[in-house]
PDB file of C-alpha atoms in Angstrom:
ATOM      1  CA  UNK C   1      26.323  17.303 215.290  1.00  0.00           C
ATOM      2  CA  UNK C   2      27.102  20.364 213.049  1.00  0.00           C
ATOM      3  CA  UNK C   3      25.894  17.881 209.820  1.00  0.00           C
ATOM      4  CA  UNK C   4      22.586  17.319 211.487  1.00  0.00           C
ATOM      5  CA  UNK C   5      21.840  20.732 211.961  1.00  0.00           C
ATOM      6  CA  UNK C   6      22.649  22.247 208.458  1.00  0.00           C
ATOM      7  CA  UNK C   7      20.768  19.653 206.539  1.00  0.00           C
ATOM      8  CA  UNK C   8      18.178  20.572 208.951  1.00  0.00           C
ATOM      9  CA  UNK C   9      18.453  24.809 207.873  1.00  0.00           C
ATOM     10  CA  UNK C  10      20.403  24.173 204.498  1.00  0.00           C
ATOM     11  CA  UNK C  11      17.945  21.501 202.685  1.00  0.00           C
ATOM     12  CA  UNK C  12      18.576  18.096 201.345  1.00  0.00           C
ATOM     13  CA  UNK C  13      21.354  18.774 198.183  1.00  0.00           C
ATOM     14  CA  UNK C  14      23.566  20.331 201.061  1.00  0.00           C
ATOM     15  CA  UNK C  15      22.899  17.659 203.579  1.00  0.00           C
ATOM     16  CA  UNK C  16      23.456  14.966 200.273  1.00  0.00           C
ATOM     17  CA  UNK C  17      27.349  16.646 199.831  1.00  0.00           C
ATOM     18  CA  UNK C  18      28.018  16.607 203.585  1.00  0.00           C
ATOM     19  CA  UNK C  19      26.965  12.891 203.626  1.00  0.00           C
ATOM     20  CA  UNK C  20      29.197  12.287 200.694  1.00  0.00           C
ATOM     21  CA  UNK C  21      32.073  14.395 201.803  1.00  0.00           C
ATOM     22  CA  UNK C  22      34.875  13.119 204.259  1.00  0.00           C
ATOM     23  CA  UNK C  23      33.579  14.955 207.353  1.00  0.00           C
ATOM     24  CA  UNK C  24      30.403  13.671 207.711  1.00  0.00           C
ATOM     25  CA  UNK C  25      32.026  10.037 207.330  1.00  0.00           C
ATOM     26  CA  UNK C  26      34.349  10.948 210.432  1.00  0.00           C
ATOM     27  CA  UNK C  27      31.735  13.108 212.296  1.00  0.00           C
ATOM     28  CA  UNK C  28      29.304   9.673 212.646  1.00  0.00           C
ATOM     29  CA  UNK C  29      32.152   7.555 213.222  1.00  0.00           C
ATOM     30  CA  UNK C  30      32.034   5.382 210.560  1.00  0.00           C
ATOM     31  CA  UNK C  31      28.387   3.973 210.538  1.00  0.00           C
ATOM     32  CA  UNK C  32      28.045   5.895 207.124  1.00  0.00           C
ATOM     33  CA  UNK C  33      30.437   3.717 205.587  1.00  0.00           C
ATOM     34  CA  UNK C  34      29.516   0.624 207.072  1.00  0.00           C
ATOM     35  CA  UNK C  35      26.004   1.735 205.309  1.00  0.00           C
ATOM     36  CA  UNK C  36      27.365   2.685 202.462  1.00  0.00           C
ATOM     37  CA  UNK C  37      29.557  -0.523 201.856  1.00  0.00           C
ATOM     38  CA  UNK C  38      26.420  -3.082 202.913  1.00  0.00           C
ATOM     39  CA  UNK C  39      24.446  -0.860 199.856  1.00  0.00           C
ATOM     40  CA  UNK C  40      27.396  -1.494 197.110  1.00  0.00           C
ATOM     41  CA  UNK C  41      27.642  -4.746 198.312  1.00  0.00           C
ATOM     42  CA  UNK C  42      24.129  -5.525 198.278  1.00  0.00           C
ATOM     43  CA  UNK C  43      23.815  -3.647 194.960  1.00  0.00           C
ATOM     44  CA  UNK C  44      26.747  -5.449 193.211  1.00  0.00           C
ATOM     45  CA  UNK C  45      25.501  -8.920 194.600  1.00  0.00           C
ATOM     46  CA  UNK C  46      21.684  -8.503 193.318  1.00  0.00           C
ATOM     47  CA  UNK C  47      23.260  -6.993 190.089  1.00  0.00           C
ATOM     48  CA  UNK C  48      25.933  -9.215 188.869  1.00  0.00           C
ATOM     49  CA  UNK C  49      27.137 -11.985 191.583  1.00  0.00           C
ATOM     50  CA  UNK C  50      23.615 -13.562 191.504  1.00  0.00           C
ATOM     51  CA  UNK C  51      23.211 -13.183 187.942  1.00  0.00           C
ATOM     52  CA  UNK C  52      26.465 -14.548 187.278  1.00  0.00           C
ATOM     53  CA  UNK C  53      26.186 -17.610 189.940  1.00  0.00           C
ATOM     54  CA  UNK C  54      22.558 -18.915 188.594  1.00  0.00           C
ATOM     55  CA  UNK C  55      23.647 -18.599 185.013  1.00  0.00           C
ATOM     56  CA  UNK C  56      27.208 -20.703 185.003  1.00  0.00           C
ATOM     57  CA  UNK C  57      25.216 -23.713 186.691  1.00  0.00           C
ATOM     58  CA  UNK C  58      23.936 -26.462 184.073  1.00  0.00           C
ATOM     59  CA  UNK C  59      20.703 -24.959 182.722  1.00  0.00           C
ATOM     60  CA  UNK C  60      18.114 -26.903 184.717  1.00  0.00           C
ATOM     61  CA  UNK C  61      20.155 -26.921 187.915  1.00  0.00           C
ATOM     62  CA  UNK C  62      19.629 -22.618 187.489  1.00  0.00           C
ATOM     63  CA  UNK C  63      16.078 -22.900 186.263  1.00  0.00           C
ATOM     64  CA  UNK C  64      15.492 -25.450 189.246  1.00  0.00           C
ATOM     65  CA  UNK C  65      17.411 -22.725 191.829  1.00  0.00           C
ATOM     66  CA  UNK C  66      15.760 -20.152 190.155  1.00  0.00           C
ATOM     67  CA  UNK C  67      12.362 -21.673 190.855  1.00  0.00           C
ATOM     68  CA  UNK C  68      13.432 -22.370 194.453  1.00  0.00           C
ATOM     69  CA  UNK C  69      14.158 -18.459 195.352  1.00  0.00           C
ATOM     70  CA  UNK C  70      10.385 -17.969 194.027  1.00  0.00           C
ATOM     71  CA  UNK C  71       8.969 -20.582 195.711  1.00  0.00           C
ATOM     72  CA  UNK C  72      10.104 -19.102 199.177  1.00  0.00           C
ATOM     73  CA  UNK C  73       9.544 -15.559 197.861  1.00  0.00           C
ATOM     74  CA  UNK C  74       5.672 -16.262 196.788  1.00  0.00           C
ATOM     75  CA  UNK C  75       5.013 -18.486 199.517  1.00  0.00           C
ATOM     76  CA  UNK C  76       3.133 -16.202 201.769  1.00  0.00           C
ATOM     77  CA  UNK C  77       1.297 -15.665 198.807  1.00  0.00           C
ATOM     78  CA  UNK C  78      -0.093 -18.729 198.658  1.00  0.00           C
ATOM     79  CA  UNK C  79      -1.231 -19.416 202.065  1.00  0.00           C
ATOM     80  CA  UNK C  80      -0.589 -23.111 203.944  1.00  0.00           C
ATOM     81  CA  UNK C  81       1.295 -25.792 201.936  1.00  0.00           C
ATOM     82  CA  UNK C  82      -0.723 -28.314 201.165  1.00  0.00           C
ATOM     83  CA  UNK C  83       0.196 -31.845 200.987  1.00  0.00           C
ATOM     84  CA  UNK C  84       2.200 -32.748 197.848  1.00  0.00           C
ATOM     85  CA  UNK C  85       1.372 -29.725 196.413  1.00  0.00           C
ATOM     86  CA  UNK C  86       2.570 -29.194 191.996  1.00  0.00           C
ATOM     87  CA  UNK C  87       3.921 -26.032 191.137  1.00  0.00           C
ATOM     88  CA  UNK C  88       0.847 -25.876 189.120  1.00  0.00           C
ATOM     89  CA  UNK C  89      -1.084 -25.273 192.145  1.00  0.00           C
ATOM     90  CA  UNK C  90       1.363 -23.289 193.677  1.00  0.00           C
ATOM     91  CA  UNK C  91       0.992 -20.997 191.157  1.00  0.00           C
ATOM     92  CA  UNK C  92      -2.657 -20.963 191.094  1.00  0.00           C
ATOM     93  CA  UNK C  93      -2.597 -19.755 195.092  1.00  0.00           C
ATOM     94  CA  UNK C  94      -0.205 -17.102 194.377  1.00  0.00           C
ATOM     95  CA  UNK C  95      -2.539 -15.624 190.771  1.00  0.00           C
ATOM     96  CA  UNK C  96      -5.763 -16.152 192.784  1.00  0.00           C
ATOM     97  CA  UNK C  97      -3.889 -14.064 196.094  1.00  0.00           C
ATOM     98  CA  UNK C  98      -2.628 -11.323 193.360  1.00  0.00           C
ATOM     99  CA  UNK C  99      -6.611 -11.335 191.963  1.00  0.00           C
ATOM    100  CA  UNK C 100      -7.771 -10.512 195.269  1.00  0.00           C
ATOM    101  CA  UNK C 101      -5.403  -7.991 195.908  1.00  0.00           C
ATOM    102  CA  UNK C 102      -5.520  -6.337 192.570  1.00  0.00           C
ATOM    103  CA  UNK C 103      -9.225  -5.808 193.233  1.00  0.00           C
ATOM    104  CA  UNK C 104      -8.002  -3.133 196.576  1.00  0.00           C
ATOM    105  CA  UNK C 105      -4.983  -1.819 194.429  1.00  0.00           C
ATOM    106  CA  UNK C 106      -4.543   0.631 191.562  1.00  0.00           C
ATOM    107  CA  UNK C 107      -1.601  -1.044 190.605  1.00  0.00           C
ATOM    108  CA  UNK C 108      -3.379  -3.732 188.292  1.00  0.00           C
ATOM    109  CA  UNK C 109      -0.620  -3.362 185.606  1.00  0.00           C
ATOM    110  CA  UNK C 110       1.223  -4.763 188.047  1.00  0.00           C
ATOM    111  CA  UNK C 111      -0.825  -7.491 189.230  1.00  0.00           C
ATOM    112  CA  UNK C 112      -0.932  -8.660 185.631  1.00  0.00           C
ATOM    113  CA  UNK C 113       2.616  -8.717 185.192  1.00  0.00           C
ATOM    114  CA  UNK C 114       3.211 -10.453 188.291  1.00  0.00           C
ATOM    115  CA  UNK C 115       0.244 -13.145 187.438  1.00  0.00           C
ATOM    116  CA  UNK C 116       2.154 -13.473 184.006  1.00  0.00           C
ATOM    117  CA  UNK C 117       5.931 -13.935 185.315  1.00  0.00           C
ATOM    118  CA  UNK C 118       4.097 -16.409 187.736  1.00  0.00           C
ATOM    119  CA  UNK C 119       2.756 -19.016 184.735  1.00  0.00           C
ATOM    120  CA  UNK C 120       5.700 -17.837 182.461  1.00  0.00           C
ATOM    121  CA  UNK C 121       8.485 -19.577 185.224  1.00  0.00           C
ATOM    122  CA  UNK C 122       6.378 -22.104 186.332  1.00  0.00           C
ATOM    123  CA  UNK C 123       6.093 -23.427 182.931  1.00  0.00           C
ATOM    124  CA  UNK C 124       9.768 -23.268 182.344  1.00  0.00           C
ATOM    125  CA  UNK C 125      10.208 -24.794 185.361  1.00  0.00           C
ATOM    126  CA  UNK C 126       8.094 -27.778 184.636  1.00  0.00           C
ATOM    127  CA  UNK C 127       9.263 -28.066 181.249  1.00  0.00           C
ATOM    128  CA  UNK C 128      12.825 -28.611 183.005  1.00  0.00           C
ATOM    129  CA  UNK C 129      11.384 -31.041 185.131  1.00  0.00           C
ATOM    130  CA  UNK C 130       8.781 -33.056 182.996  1.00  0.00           C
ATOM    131  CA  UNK C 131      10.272 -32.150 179.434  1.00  0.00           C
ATOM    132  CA  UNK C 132      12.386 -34.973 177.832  1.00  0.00           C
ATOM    133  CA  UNK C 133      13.903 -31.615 175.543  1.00  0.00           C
ATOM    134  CA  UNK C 134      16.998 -30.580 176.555  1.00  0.00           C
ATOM    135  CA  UNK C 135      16.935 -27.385 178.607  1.00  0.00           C
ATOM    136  CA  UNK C 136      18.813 -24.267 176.930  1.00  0.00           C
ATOM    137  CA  UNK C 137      21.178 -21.429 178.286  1.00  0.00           C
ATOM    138  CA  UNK C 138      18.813 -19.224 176.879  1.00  0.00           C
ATOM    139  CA  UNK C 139      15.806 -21.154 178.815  1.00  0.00           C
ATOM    140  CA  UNK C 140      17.725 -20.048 182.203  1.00  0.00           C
ATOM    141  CA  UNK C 141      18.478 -16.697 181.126  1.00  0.00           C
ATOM    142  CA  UNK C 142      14.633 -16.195 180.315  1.00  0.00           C
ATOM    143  CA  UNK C 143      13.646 -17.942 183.874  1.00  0.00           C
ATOM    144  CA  UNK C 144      16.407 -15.345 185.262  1.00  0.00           C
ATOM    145  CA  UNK C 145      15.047 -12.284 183.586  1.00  0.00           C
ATOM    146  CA  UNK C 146      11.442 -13.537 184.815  1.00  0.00           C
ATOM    147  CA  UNK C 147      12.948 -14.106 188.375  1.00  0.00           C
ATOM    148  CA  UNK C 148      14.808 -10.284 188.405  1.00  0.00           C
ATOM    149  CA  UNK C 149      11.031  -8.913 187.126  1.00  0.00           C
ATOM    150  CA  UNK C 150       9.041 -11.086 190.103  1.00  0.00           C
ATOM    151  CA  UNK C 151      11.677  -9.958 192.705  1.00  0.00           C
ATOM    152  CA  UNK C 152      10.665  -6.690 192.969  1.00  0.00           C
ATOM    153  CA  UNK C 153       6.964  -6.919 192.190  1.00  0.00           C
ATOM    154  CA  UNK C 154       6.861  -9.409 195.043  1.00  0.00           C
ATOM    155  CA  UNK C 155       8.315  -7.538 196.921  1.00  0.00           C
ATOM    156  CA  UNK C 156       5.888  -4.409 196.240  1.00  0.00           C
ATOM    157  CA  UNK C 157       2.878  -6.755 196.315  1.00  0.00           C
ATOM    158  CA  UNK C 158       4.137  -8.005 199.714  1.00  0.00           C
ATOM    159  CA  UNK C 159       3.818  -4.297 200.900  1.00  0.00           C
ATOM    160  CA  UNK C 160       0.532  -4.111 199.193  1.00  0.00           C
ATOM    161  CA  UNK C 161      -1.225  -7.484 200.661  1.00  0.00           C
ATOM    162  CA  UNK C 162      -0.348  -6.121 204.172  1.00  0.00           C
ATOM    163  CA  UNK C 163      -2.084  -2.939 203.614  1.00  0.00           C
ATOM    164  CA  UNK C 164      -4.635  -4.957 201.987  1.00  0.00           C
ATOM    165  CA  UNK C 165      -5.271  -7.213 205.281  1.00  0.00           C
ATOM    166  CA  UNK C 166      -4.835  -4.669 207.500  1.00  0.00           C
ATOM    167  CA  UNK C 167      -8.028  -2.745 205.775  1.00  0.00           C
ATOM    168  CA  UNK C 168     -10.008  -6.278 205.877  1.00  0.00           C
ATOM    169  CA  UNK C 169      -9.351  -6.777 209.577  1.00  0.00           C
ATOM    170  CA  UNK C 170      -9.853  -2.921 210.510  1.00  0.00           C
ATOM    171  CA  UNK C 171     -13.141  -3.546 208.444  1.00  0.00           C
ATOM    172  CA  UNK C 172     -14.394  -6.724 210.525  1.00  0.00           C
ATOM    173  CA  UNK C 173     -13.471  -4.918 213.715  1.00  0.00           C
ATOM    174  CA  UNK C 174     -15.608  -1.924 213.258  1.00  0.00           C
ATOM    175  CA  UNK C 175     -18.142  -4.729 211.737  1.00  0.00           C
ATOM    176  CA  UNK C 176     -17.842  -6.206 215.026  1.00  0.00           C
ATOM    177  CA  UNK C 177     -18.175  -3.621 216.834  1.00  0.00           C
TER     178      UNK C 177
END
């Protein structure tokens, strides 16, 4: 419609206002809103509604769910479970995967952060497990503010380890070949 074709001629700040105004809410029949209100939502919920559901559980219950989210987060990470598999070595997968992809990335600040978080909330996680000390508030607040750091870096490495085995199997083919 007539949006479309003035961001296209009128660049990106007037294409922004028309996405924010009324009309261009109308003029694609809602979907704009529906985006819009899954973004907000999704915003508020990674934001506040997590933060705030983790940290009113007892403290090793939220270190323990905490621990959970990475587990299935890092997983790919760390290749094939193995039978009865600690965290410890769960952990070790993941830092030796991040190693190897550090080595293709430029992002080794990064890596080192994410190989850091990784020891820093599996040892709070043990210590809730294996530690006859009573677990803290501020114990899950630190395993949240280590979880909120992984997320994203997981998420970015995740992105990275694909490029990463796509170059290694691109490699072997012309190898092959």
């Amino acid at each position: 419609g007539r949006t479309k074709d003035r961001a296209a001629t009128s660049g990106p700040s007037l294409w922004l206002s028309d996405w924010l105004s009324a009309t261009a809410f109308v003029e694609n029949k809602g979907g704009d809103w529906v985006r819009f209100a899954v973004f907000i939502f999704a915003l508020l919920y990674l934001t506040l509604i997590e933060r705030w559901w983790y940290l009113r559980l007892a403290p090793v219950l939220a270190i323990e769910n905490i621990y959970k989210k990475f587990y299935r987060a890092g997983r790919r990470f760390a290749g094939p479970v193995t039978r009865a598999e600690t965290s410890h070595e769960f952990a070790d997968k993941v830092i030796d995967q991040f190693n190897e992809v550090a080595q293709y990335s430029r992002y080794k600040k990064m890596f080192a952060n994410l190989m850091n978080n990784t020891a820093r909330l599996t040892d709070i996680y043990n210590s809730a497990l294996f530690v006859d000390v009573q677990m803290q508030t501020t114990d899950a607040h630190t395993a949240w503010r280590t979880w909120t750091q992984l997320r994203w870096r997981l998420f970015f490495a995740r992105i990275l380890l694909y490029r990463v085995n796509h170059l290694q199997n691109a490699k072997h083919l012309s190898i092959k070949k």
